[in-house]
Tab-separated table of C-alpha atoms in Angstrom:
chain	number	residue	atom	x	y	z
A	42	ALA	CA	-0.239	0.120	0.454
A	43	GLN	CA	1.479	3.273	-0.657
A	44	SER	CA	1.018	6.503	1.836
A	45	VAL	CA	2.556	9.582	2.145
A	46	THR	CA	3.686	11.329	5.376
A	47	GLN	CA	3.903	14.964	6.330
A	48	LEU	CA	6.029	16.037	9.496
A	49	ASP	CA	4.956	18.558	9.928
A	50	SER	CA	0.805	20.551	11.097
A	51	HIS	CA	1.894	23.812	10.642
A	52	VAL	CA	5.403	25.909	9.704
A	53	SER	CA	5.865	29.144	10.341
A	54	VAL	CA	8.374	31.987	8.830
A	55	SER	CA	9.193	35.621	8.007
A	56	GLU	CA	8.296	37.282	4.643
A	57	GLY	CA	11.292	36.258	2.408
A	58	THR	CA	13.385	33.454	3.635
A	59	PRO	CA	12.613	30.345	3.353
A	60	VAL	CA	10.746	27.627	3.398
A	61	LEU	CA	10.198	23.481	3.664
A	62	LEU	CA	8.005	21.643	3.904
A	63	ARG	CA	9.059	18.084	4.666
A	64	CYS	CA	7.366	14.897	3.493
A	65	ASN	CA	8.229	11.028	3.503
A	66	TYR	CA	6.464	7.868	0.965
A	67	SER	CA	5.745	4.758	1.108
A	68	SER	CA	5.450	3.617	-2.446
A	69	SER	CA	5.619	-0.083	-3.539
A	70	TYR	CA	6.659	0.568	-6.962
A	71	SER	CA	7.099	4.530	-8.881
A	72	PRO	CA	5.181	6.158	-7.138
A	73	SER	CA	3.600	9.712	-9.039
A	74	LEU	CA	4.065	12.572	-6.030
A	75	PHE	CA	1.925	16.139	-6.405
A	76	TRP	CA	2.032	18.530	-4.104
A	77	TYR	CA	-0.900	20.539	-4.133
A	78	VAL	CA	-1.866	23.963	-2.253
A	79	GLN	CA	-4.976	24.148	-0.873
A	80	HIS	CA	-6.101	28.582	-0.264
A	81	PRO	CA	-8.593	29.121	2.264
A	82	ASN	CA	-12.531	28.824	0.314
A	83	LYS	CA	-10.672	27.576	-2.739
A	84	GLY	CA	-9.969	24.350	-4.584
A	85	LEU	CA	-6.615	22.035	-4.523
A	86	GLN	CA	-3.982	23.908	-6.865
A	87	LEU	CA	-1.222	22.380	-8.309
A	88	LEU	CA	1.588	23.069	-7.360
A	89	LEU	CA	4.725	20.868	-9.061
A	90	LYS	CA	4.345	16.773	-9.854
A	91	TYR	CA	7.267	14.106	-9.801
A	92	THR	CA	7.527	12.442	-13.453
A	93	SER	CA	10.483	10.141	-12.990
A	94	ALA	CA	12.138	12.470	-15.841
A	95	ALA	CA	14.151	14.443	-13.559
A	96	THR	CA	15.203	14.215	-9.986
A	97	LEU	CA	14.670	18.400	-9.567
A	98	VAL	CA	11.043	19.098	-9.763
A	99	LYS	CA	10.141	23.077	-11.055
A	100	GLY	CA	6.185	24.528	-10.087
A	101	ILE	CA	4.527	27.582	-10.488
A	102	ASN	CA	5.060	30.656	-7.402
A	103	GLY	CA	8.936	29.364	-7.409
A	104	PHE	CA	7.775	26.257	-5.324
A	105	GLU	CA	10.635	23.452	-6.485
A	106	ALA	CA	10.826	19.894	-5.154
A	107	GLU	CA	13.467	17.343	-5.072
A	108	PHE	CA	12.510	13.175	-5.379
A	109	LYS	CA	15.216	10.929	-2.990
A	110	LYS	CA	14.895	7.556	-3.089
A	111	SER	CA	16.998	6.327	-1.445
A	112	GLU	CA	15.316	8.897	1.765
A	113	THR	CA	11.741	8.115	0.469
A	114	SER	CA	11.080	11.584	0.524
A	115	PHE	CA	10.245	14.893	-1.703
A	116	HIS	CA	10.589	18.150	0.494
A	117	LEU	CA	8.717	21.315	-0.368
A	118	THR	CA	11.047	24.243	-0.934
A	119	LYS	CA	10.115	27.873	-2.072
A	120	PRO	CA	13.996	30.086	-1.391
A	121	SER	CA	11.826	33.432	-0.180
A	122	ALA	CA	9.039	33.218	1.255
A	123	HIS	CA	5.990	35.770	-0.203
A	124	MET	CA	2.943	36.395	1.949
A	125	SER	CA	0.341	35.292	-0.654
A	126	ASP	CA	2.361	31.456	0.535
A	127	ALA	CA	-0.413	31.028	3.281
A	128	ALA	CA	-2.419	28.855	2.682
A	129	GLU	CA	-2.340	24.231	3.086
A	130	TYR	CA	0.392	22.382	1.493
A	131	PHE	CA	-0.784	18.013	0.716
A	132	CYS	CA	2.076	15.789	-0.863
A	133	VAL	CA	0.638	13.496	-2.447
A	134	VAL	CA	0.761	9.989	-4.794
A	135	SER	CA	-1.115	7.662	-6.399
A	136	ASP	CA	-2.546	4.841	-5.868
A	137	ARG	CA	-1.234	2.868	-8.204
A	138	ALA	CA	0.098	3.484	-12.491
A	139	GLY	CA	-2.663	4.516	-14.460
A	140	THR	CA	-4.817	5.216	-12.246
A	141	TYR	CA	-6.155	8.970	-10.611
A	142	LYS	CA	-6.927	6.947	-7.225
A	143	TYR	CA	-4.885	10.106	-4.923
A	144	ILE	CA	-3.192	10.225	-1.439
A	145	PHE	CA	-3.307	12.857	0.104
A	146	GLY	CA	-0.559	13.783	3.767
A	147	THR	CA	-3.114	15.381	6.243
A	148	GLY	CA	-1.481	18.453	4.887
A	149	THR	CA	0.897	21.491	6.181
A	150	ARG	CA	0.161	24.613	7.157
A	151	LEU	CA	1.801	27.513	5.827
A	152	LYS	CA	1.575	30.228	8.149
A	153	VAL	CA	4.185	33.334	6.702
A	154	LEU	CA	4.604	35.841	9.674
A	155	ALA	CA	5.351	40.339	7.888
B	15	GLU	CA	-11.697	26.502	-20.460
B	16	THR	CA	-14.473	26.114	-18.175
B	17	GLY	CA	-12.569	24.085	-14.845
B	18	VAL	CA	-14.655	22.465	-13.052
B	19	THR	CA	-17.872	23.770	-10.534
B	20	GLN	CA	-19.641	22.304	-8.313
B	21	SER	CA	-23.482	22.532	-6.682
B	22	PRO	CA	-24.212	23.600	-3.554
B	23	THR	CA	-20.796	25.451	-2.482
B	24	HIS	CA	-22.615	24.902	1.731
B	25	LEU	CA	-25.815	22.974	2.363
B	26	ILE	CA	-27.089	22.192	6.194
B	27	LYS	CA	-28.524	18.745	6.258
B	28	THR	CA	-30.117	16.694	9.598
B	29	ARG	CA	-29.315	13.003	10.932
B	30	GLY	CA	-30.569	10.512	8.304
B	31	GLN	CA	-31.627	12.810	4.968
B	32	GLN	CA	-30.208	12.160	1.547
B	33	VAL	CA	-28.066	14.549	0.122
B	34	THR	CA	-27.148	15.043	-4.001
B	35	LEU	CA	-23.939	17.238	-4.807
B	36	ARG	CA	-22.762	18.226	-8.384
B	37	CYS	CA	-20.153	18.445	-10.605
B	38	SER	CA	-19.666	19.431	-14.030
B	39	SER	CA	-16.523	18.718	-15.269
B	40	GLN	CA	-13.507	20.249	-16.452
B	41	SER	CA	-14.339	20.301	-21.033
B	42	GLY	CA	-12.383	18.129	-22.333
B	43	HIS	CA	-12.174	15.896	-19.296
B	44	ASN	CA	-14.254	12.652	-18.932
B	45	THR	CA	-13.035	11.508	-15.392
B	46	VAL	CA	-14.505	12.190	-12.517
B	47	SER	CA	-13.419	11.406	-9.181
B	48	TRP	CA	-14.451	13.049	-5.842
B	49	TYR	CA	-12.718	13.348	-2.779
B	50	GLN	CA	-13.962	13.648	0.789
B	51	GLN	CA	-12.658	16.534	3.147
B	52	ALA	CA	-12.540	16.288	6.982
B	53	LEU	CA	-11.887	19.012	9.202
B	54	GLY	CA	-8.484	19.352	9.082
B	55	GLN	CA	-7.716	16.503	7.640
B	56	GLY	CA	-6.299	16.166	3.922
B	57	PRO	CA	-9.095	14.185	1.043
B	58	GLN	CA	-9.628	11.290	0.556
B	59	PHE	CA	-10.348	8.967	-2.181
B	60	ILE	CA	-13.839	7.790	-2.233
B	61	PHE	CA	-14.706	6.950	-5.846
B	62	GLN	CA	-14.064	6.901	-9.620
B	63	TYR	CA	-16.092	7.751	-12.859
B	64	TYR	CA	-15.156	7.123	-15.833
B	65	ARG	CA	-17.098	6.433	-19.322
B	66	GLU	CA	-20.360	6.485	-16.236
B	67	GLU	CA	-19.156	3.383	-14.994
B	68	GLU	CA	-17.390	3.452	-11.800
B	69	ASN	CA	-13.939	3.297	-12.117
B	70	GLY	CA	-12.263	2.183	-8.061
B	71	ARG	CA	-13.623	2.781	-4.761
B	72	GLY	CA	-12.254	4.127	-2.020
B	73	ASN	CA	-13.455	2.328	2.028
B	74	PHE	CA	-16.800	4.092	2.454
B	75	PRO	CA	-19.630	2.560	3.057
B	76	PRO	CA	-22.843	1.618	-0.144
B	77	ARG	CA	-24.626	4.806	0.968
B	78	PHE	CA	-22.399	7.148	-0.974
B	79	SER	CA	-22.945	6.893	-4.609
B	80	GLY	CA	-22.319	8.303	-7.842
B	81	LEU	CA	-24.002	8.657	-11.345
B	82	GLN	CA	-21.473	10.069	-14.633
B	83	PHE	CA	-23.955	10.683	-17.164
B	84	PRO	CA	-24.087	11.183	-21.039
B	85	ASN	CA	-21.507	14.728	-20.840
B	86	TYR	CA	-19.083	13.222	-18.658
B	87	SER	CA	-20.817	15.953	-15.098
B	88	SER	CA	-21.527	14.044	-11.816
B	89	GLU	CA	-23.408	13.347	-8.901
B	90	LEU	CA	-22.170	12.435	-5.750
B	91	ASN	CA	-25.458	11.001	-3.883
B	92	VAL	CA	-25.866	9.612	0.510
B	93	ASN	CA	-28.332	8.555	1.545
B	94	ALA	CA	-28.260	8.837	6.059
B	95	LEU	CA	-26.951	11.029	6.242
B	96	GLU	CA	-24.534	10.163	9.459
B	97	LEU	CA	-22.629	13.485	12.197
B	98	ASP	CA	-19.471	12.094	10.074
B	99	ASP	CA	-20.387	13.283	6.573
B	100	SER	CA	-20.153	17.010	7.652
B	101	ALA	CA	-17.143	17.770	4.919
B	102	LEU	CA	-16.240	19.000	2.488
B	103	TYR	CA	-16.629	17.177	-1.142
B	104	LEU	CA	-13.981	18.089	-3.157
B	105	CYS	CA	-15.127	16.510	-7.183
B	106	ALA	CA	-12.023	16.918	-9.692
B	107	SER	CA	-11.919	16.330	-13.437
B	108	SER	CA	-8.906	14.428	-15.512
B	109	TYR	CA	-7.888	13.320	-19.387
B	110	PRO	CA	-6.246	10.023	-19.598
B	111	GLY	CA	-3.384	9.457	-22.152
B	112	GLN	CA	-1.651	11.818	-19.147
B	113	GLY	CA	-0.089	7.827	-18.074
B	114	ALA	CA	0.780	7.269	-14.376
B	115	HIS	CA	0.915	10.974	-13.698
B	116	GLY	CA	-2.263	12.632	-14.327
B	117	GLU	CA	-2.879	16.000	-12.832
B	118	LEU	CA	-6.231	16.105	-11.323
B	119	PHE	CA	-8.413	19.410	-11.145
B	120	PHE	CA	-10.390	19.960	-8.135
B	121	GLY	CA	-13.505	21.854	-8.376
B	122	GLU	CA	-13.189	23.972	-5.114
B	123	GLY	CA	-15.368	21.971	-3.207
B	124	SER	CA	-19.373	21.501	-1.365
B	125	ARG	CA	-19.345	21.841	2.196
B	126	LEU	CA	-22.009	19.803	4.123
B	127	THR	CA	-23.030	19.695	8.049
B	128	VAL	CA	-25.311	17.427	9.106
B	129	LEU	CA	-27.102	18.211	11.997
């Protein structure tokens, strides 16, 4: 069975400082991994996805994530936080190749301090 | 391109009642999935529909049922509502052919409160 664990339920950073949201996954075969963001009263938006073509994945709004098979991790980073980054972030693994059943982590709420 | 739209956005029901939630998929998408997101939790997969057939189901009881129509829109029906059914229900559409890395496009959800 596949699963994801988001290691922090809440992260607070100051505006302009780096962001690190941690995610570990468990998968019996090569996974598909995603990061989604959910702003209050908004739908989930895809930030980036791991396609197996490159281990360092660049997404929207300056976010990126690195797939590390040896550590079973897919941490999300951003060099400089902006106030608009405050939201809930979900790490997601797909259930199996060819289907679209997503398995979500429990989420990390990012707070950006002025 | 029209995104995924869901209705109603908010509704309140009482225990034992039945509810129907609706979803219009994104243009060109013929697969629809439904997720339940309880407060403070990540979304959980309910089921998926492809070409009007259920194509996978999560750990939800049979009182959760669905339909997909020829225009690819979808309904989620929940019978005999329980307090624990209070949640945000998310619809997501996708277009097969993306392989193992398919992106889901989510609507903003229907927030159901069961009293």
